[in-house]
């Protein structure tokens, strides 16, 4: 029997990249896209490792600030993972992962 894996991700805040202005524009661009790239890697890794679940703690996005393209990408990653048989759980409280007994799924 294969091991069951659960992938945890914390406070992606994909709609709020760091606002570092005192650096070259290519580095600024990398910072601006880093959160989306990291979240994409979470879902890619979860699919590749056949994880049972992805648990997203904390703030993923702010609906008032997220772009339609960001929302579409996140929806596609979630759909793809769920299509492979995984489940995605969002827990707004990042302390839920600290062993408080809270089970968001």
Coordinates of N, CA, C and O in Angstrom, one line a residue:
X1 N 0.8 -1.2 0.0 CA 0.0 0.0 0.0 C 0.9 1.2 0.0 O 1.9 1.3 0.7
X2 N 0.5 2.2 -0.8 CA 1.3 3.4 -0.9 C 1.1 4.3 0.3 O 0.0 4.3 0.9
X3 N 2.1 5.1 0.6 CA 2.0 6.0 1.7 C 1.0 7.1 1.3 O 1.0 7.6 0.2
X4 N 0.3 7.6 2.3 CA -0.6 8.8 2.1 C 0.1 10.0 2.4 O 0.8 10.1 3.4
X5 N 0.1 11.0 1.5 CA 0.8 12.2 1.7 C -0.2 13.4 1.7 O -1.2 13.4 1.0
X6 N 0.1 14.3 2.5 CA -0.7 15.5 2.6 C 0.3 16.7 2.4 O 1.3 16.7 3.1
X7 N 0.0 17.6 1.5 CA 0.8 18.7 1.2 C 0.2 19.9 1.9 O -0.9 20.2 1.7
X8 N 1.0 20.6 2.7 CA 0.6 21.8 3.4 C 1.2 23.1 2.8 O 2.4 23.0 2.4
X9 N 0.5 24.1 2.6 CA 1.0 25.4 2.1 C 0.4 26.5 3.0 O -0.7 26.4 3.4
X10 N 1.2 27.5 3.3 CA 0.9 28.5 4.2 C 1.0 29.9 3.6 O 2.0 30.2 3.0
X11 N -0.1 30.7 3.8 CA -0.1 32.1 3.5 C 0.6 32.5 2.1 O 1.5 33.3 2.1
X12 N 0.0 31.9 1.1 CA 0.6 32.2 -0.3 C 0.4 33.7 -0.7 O 1.3 34.2 -1.3
X13 N -0.7 34.3 -0.3 CA -1.0 35.7 -0.6 C -0.6 36.0 -2.0 O 0.2 37.0 -2.3
X14 N -1.1 35.3 -3.0 CA -0.7 35.5 -4.4 C -1.1 36.8 -4.9 O -0.5 37.2 -5.9
X15 N -2.0 37.5 -4.3 CA -2.5 38.8 -4.8 C -1.7 39.9 -4.2 O -2.0 41.1 -4.5
X16 N -0.7 39.7 -3.4 CA 0.0 40.7 -2.7 C 1.5 40.5 -2.6 O 2.0 40.2 -1.6
X17 N 2.1 40.5 -3.8 CA 3.6 40.3 -3.8 C 4.3 41.4 -3.0 O 3.8 42.5 -2.9
X18 N 5.5 41.1 -2.6 CA 6.3 42.2 -1.9 C 6.5 43.4 -2.8 O 6.7 43.3 -4.0
X19 N 6.4 44.6 -2.2 CA 6.6 45.8 -3.0 C 8.0 46.4 -2.9 O 8.1 47.5 -2.4
X20 N 8.9 45.7 -3.4 CA 10.3 46.1 -3.3 C 10.6 46.9 -4.5 O 10.7 46.4 -5.6
X21 N 10.8 48.2 -4.4 CA 11.0 49.1 -5.5 C 12.5 49.5 -5.7 O 12.8 49.9 -6.8
X22 N 13.3 49.2 -4.7 CA 14.7 49.6 -4.8 C 15.6 48.4 -5.3 O 16.5 48.0 -4.6
X23 N 15.2 47.9 -6.5 CA 16.0 46.8 -7.0 C 15.8 46.8 -8.6 O 14.8 47.4 -9.0
X24 N 16.6 46.1 -9.3 CA 16.4 46.0 -10.7 C 15.1 45.5 -11.1 O 14.5 44.6 -10.4
X25 N 14.6 45.9 -12.3 CA 13.2 45.5 -12.7 C 13.1 44.0 -12.9 O 12.0 43.4 -12.6
X26 N 14.1 43.3 -13.4 CA 14.0 41.8 -13.5 C 13.9 41.1 -12.2 O 13.1 40.2 -12.1
X27 N 14.5 41.6 -11.2 CA 14.4 41.0 -9.9 C 13.0 41.3 -9.3 O 12.4 40.5 -8.7
X28 N 12.5 42.5 -9.5 CA 11.2 42.9 -9.0 C 10.2 42.0 -9.7 O 9.2 41.5 -9.0
X29 N 10.3 41.7 -11.0 CA 9.4 40.8 -11.7 C 9.4 39.4 -11.1 O 8.4 38.8 -10.9
X30 N 10.6 38.9 -10.7 CA 10.7 37.6 -10.1 C 10.0 37.6 -8.8 O 9.3 36.6 -8.4
X31 N 10.2 38.6 -8.0 CA 9.5 38.7 -6.7 C 8.0 38.7 -6.9 O 7.2 38.1 -6.2
X32 N 7.5 39.5 -7.9 CA 6.1 39.7 -8.1 C 5.4 38.3 -8.5 O 4.2 38.1 -8.3
X33 N 6.2 37.4 -9.2 CA 5.6 36.2 -9.6 C 5.9 35.0 -8.7 O 5.5 33.9 -9.0
X34 N 6.7 35.2 -7.7 CA 7.2 34.1 -6.9 C 6.1 33.4 -6.2 O 6.1 32.2 -6.1
X35 N 5.1 34.1 -5.6 CA 4.1 33.4 -4.9 C 3.2 32.5 -5.8 O 2.9 31.4 -5.4
X36 N 2.9 33.0 -7.0 CA 2.1 32.2 -7.9 C 3.0 31.0 -8.3 O 2.4 29.9 -8.4
X37 N 4.2 31.1 -8.6 CA 5.1 30.0 -8.9 C 5.2 29.0 -7.8 O 5.1 27.8 -8.1
X38 N 5.3 29.5 -6.6 CA 5.4 28.6 -5.4 C 4.1 27.8 -5.3 O 4.1 26.6 -5.0
X39 N 2.9 28.5 -5.4 CA 1.7 27.8 -5.3 C 1.5 26.7 -6.4 O 1.0 25.6 -6.2
X40 N 1.9 27.1 -7.6 CA 1.8 26.2 -8.7 C 2.7 24.9 -8.4 O 2.3 23.8 -8.7
X41 N 3.9 25.1 -7.8 CA 4.7 24.0 -7.5 C 4.1 23.1 -6.4 O 4.3 21.9 -6.4
X42 N 3.3 23.7 -5.5 CA 2.6 22.9 -4.5 C 1.7 21.9 -5.2 O 1.7 20.7 -4.9
X43 N 0.9 22.4 -6.1 CA -0.1 21.5 -6.8 C 0.6 20.6 -7.7 O 0.2 19.4 -7.8
X44 N 1.7 21.0 -8.4 CA 2.4 20.1 -9.3 C 3.0 18.9 -8.5 O 2.9 17.8 -8.9
X45 N 3.7 19.3 -7.4 CA 4.2 18.3 -6.5 C 3.2 17.3 -5.9 O 3.4 16.1 -5.9
X46 N 2.0 17.9 -5.6 CA 1.0 17.0 -5.0 C 0.5 16.0 -6.0 O 0.3 14.9 -5.7
X47 N 0.3 16.5 -7.3 CA -0.1 15.6 -8.4 C 1.0 14.5 -8.6 O 0.7 13.3 -8.7
X48 N 2.3 15.0 -8.7 CA 3.4 14.1 -9.0 C 3.6 13.0 -8.0 O 3.9 11.9 -8.3
X49 N 3.3 13.4 -6.7 CA 3.5 12.5 -5.6 C 2.3 11.7 -5.2 O 2.3 10.9 -4.3
X50 N 1.2 12.0 -6.0 CA -0.1 11.3 -5.8 C -0.6 11.6 -4.3 O -1.0 10.6 -3.6
X51 N -0.4 12.8 -3.9 CA -0.8 13.1 -2.5 C -2.4 13.0 -2.4 O -3.1 13.1 -3.3
X52 N -2.8 12.7 -1.2 CA -4.2 12.6 -0.9 C -4.9 13.9 -0.8 O -6.1 14.1 -1.1
X53 N -4.2 14.9 -0.3 CA -4.8 16.2 0.0 C -3.7 17.3 0.0 O -2.6 17.1 0.2
X54 N -4.2 18.5 -0.3 CA -3.5 19.7 -0.2 C -4.3 20.6 0.8 O -5.5 20.8 0.6
X55 N -3.6 21.0 1.8 CA -4.2 21.9 2.8 C -3.6 23.3 2.7 O -2.4 23.4 2.8
X56 N -4.4 24.3 2.5 CA -4.0 25.6 2.3 C -4.4 26.4 3.6 O -5.5 26.6 3.9
X57 N -3.4 26.8 4.4 CA -3.6 27.5 5.6 C -3.4 29.0 5.4 O -2.5 29.4 4.6
X58 N -4.1 29.8 6.1 CA -3.9 31.2 6.1 C -4.5 31.9 4.9 O -5.4 31.4 4.3
X59 N -3.9 33.0 4.5 CA -4.5 33.8 3.4 C -3.9 33.3 2.0 O -2.7 33.4 1.8
X60 N -4.8 32.9 1.2 CA -4.4 32.5 -0.2 C -4.5 33.7 -1.1 O -3.6 34.0 -1.9
X61 N -5.6 34.3 -1.1 CA -5.9 35.5 -1.9 C -7.0 36.4 -1.3 O -7.7 36.0 -0.5
X62 N -7.0 37.6 -1.8 CA -8.0 38.6 -1.4 C -8.9 38.8 -2.7 O -8.4 39.3 -3.7
X63 N -10.1 38.4 -2.6 CA -11.0 38.5 -3.8 C -11.1 39.9 -4.4 O -11.3 40.1 -5.5
X64 N -10.9 40.9 -3.5 CA -10.9 42.3 -4.0 C -9.7 42.7 -4.8 O -9.8 43.6 -5.5
X65 N -8.6 41.9 -4.7 CA -7.4 42.3 -5.3 C -6.9 41.3 -6.4 O -6.0 41.7 -7.2
X66 N -7.3 40.1 -6.3 CA -6.8 39.1 -7.2 C -7.2 39.4 -8.7 O -8.3 39.9 -8.9
X67 N -6.3 39.1 -9.6 CA -6.7 39.3 -11.0 C -7.5 38.1 -11.5 O -7.4 37.0 -11.0
X68 N -8.3 38.3 -12.6 CA -9.0 37.2 -13.2 C -8.0 36.1 -13.6 O -8.4 34.9 -13.5
X69 N -6.9 36.4 -14.1 CA -5.9 35.4 -14.6 C -5.4 34.6 -13.4 O -5.3 33.4 -13.5
X70 N -5.1 35.3 -12.2 CA -4.7 34.5 -11.0 C -5.8 33.6 -10.6 O -5.5 32.4 -10.2
X71 N -7.0 34.1 -10.5 CA -8.1 33.2 -10.1 C -8.3 32.0 -11.0 O -8.5 30.9 -10.5
X72 N -8.2 32.2 -12.3 CA -8.3 31.1 -13.2 C -7.2 30.1 -13.1 O -7.4 28.9 -13.1
X73 N -5.9 30.6 -12.8 CA -4.8 29.6 -12.6 C -5.0 28.8 -11.4 O -4.9 27.6 -11.4
X74 N -5.4 29.4 -10.3 CA -5.7 28.7 -9.0 C -6.8 27.7 -9.2 O -6.7 26.5 -8.8
X75 N -7.9 28.1 -9.9 CA -9.0 27.2 -10.1 C -8.5 26.0 -11.0 O -8.9 24.8 -10.7
X76 N -7.7 26.2 -12.0 CA -7.2 25.1 -12.8 C -6.3 24.2 -12.0 O -6.5 23.0 -12.2
X77 N -5.5 24.7 -11.2 CA -4.6 23.8 -10.4 C -5.4 23.0 -9.4 O -5.2 21.8 -9.3
X78 N -6.4 23.6 -8.8 CA -7.3 22.8 -7.9 C -8.1 21.8 -8.6 O -8.2 20.6 -8.2
X79 N -8.7 22.2 -9.8 CA -9.4 21.2 -10.6 C -8.6 20.0 -11.0 O -9.0 18.9 -11.0
X80 N -7.4 20.3 -11.5 CA -6.5 19.3 -11.9 C -6.1 18.3 -10.8 O -6.2 17.1 -11.0
X81 N -5.8 18.8 -9.6 CA -5.5 18.0 -8.5 C -6.7 17.2 -8.1 O -6.6 15.9 -7.8
X82 N -7.9 17.8 -8.0 CA -9.1 17.0 -7.6 C -9.4 16.0 -8.7 O -9.9 14.9 -8.3
X83 N -9.2 16.3 -9.9 CA -9.4 15.3 -11.0 C -8.6 14.1 -10.8 O -9.0 13.0 -11.2
X84 N -7.4 14.2 -10.2 CA -6.5 13.1 -10.0 C -6.9 12.3 -8.7 O -6.2 11.4 -8.3
X85 N -8.0 12.8 -8.0 CA -8.5 12.1 -6.9 C -8.1 12.8 -5.5 O -8.5 12.2 -4.5
X86 N -7.4 13.9 -5.6 CA -7.1 14.6 -4.4 C -8.2 15.5 -3.9 O -9.1 15.8 -4.6
X87 N -8.0 15.9 -2.6 CA -8.9 16.9 -2.1 C -8.1 18.1 -1.7 O -7.0 18.0 -1.3
X88 N -8.8 19.3 -1.7 CA -8.2 20.5 -1.3 C -9.0 21.1 -0.2 O -10.2 21.2 -0.3
X89 N -8.3 21.5 0.9 CA -8.9 22.0 2.1 C -8.3 23.4 2.3 O -7.1 23.5 2.3
X90 N -9.1 24.4 2.6 CA -8.6 25.7 3.0 C -9.0 25.9 4.4 O -10.1 25.7 4.9
X91 N -8.0 26.4 5.2 CA -8.2 26.7 6.6 C -7.7 28.1 6.8 O -6.5 28.3 6.7
X92 N -8.5 29.0 7.1 CA -8.1 30.4 7.3 C -7.2 30.6 8.5 O -6.4 31.6 8.5
X93 N -7.3 29.8 9.4 CA -6.5 29.9 10.7 C -5.2 29.1 10.5 O -5.2 27.9 10.6
X94 N -4.1 29.8 10.3 CA -2.8 29.1 10.2 C -2.4 28.3 11.4 O -1.6 27.5 11.3
X95 N -2.9 28.6 12.6 CA -2.5 27.9 13.8 C -3.2 26.5 13.8 O -2.8 25.7 14.6
X96 N -4.1 26.3 12.9 CA -4.8 25.0 12.9 C -3.8 23.8 12.6 O -4.0 22.7 13.0
X97 N -2.6 24.2 12.0 CA -1.6 23.1 11.7 C -0.7 22.9 12.9 O 0.1 22.0 12.9
X98 N -0.9 23.6 14.0 CA 0.0 23.5 15.1 C -0.4 22.4 16.1 O 0.1 22.4 17.2
X99 N -1.2 21.5 15.7 CA -1.6 20.4 16.5 C -2.6 20.8 17.6 O -2.6 20.2 18.7
X100 N -3.5 21.7 17.3 CA -4.5 22.1 18.2 C -5.7 21.2 18.3 O -6.6 21.5 19.1
X101 N -5.7 20.2 17.5 CA -6.8 19.3 17.5 C -7.8 19.6 16.4 O -8.7 18.9 16.1
X102 N -7.7 20.8 15.8 CA -8.6 21.2 14.8 C -8.3 20.4 13.5 O -7.2 20.4 13.0
X103 N -9.3 19.8 12.9 CA -9.2 19.1 11.7 C -10.1 19.7 10.6 O -11.3 19.6 10.7
X104 N -9.5 20.5 9.7 CA -10.3 21.2 8.7 C -10.9 20.4 7.7 O -11.6 20.8 6.8
X105 N -10.5 19.1 7.6 CA -11.1 18.2 6.6 C -12.0 17.2 7.2 O -12.0 16.8 8.2

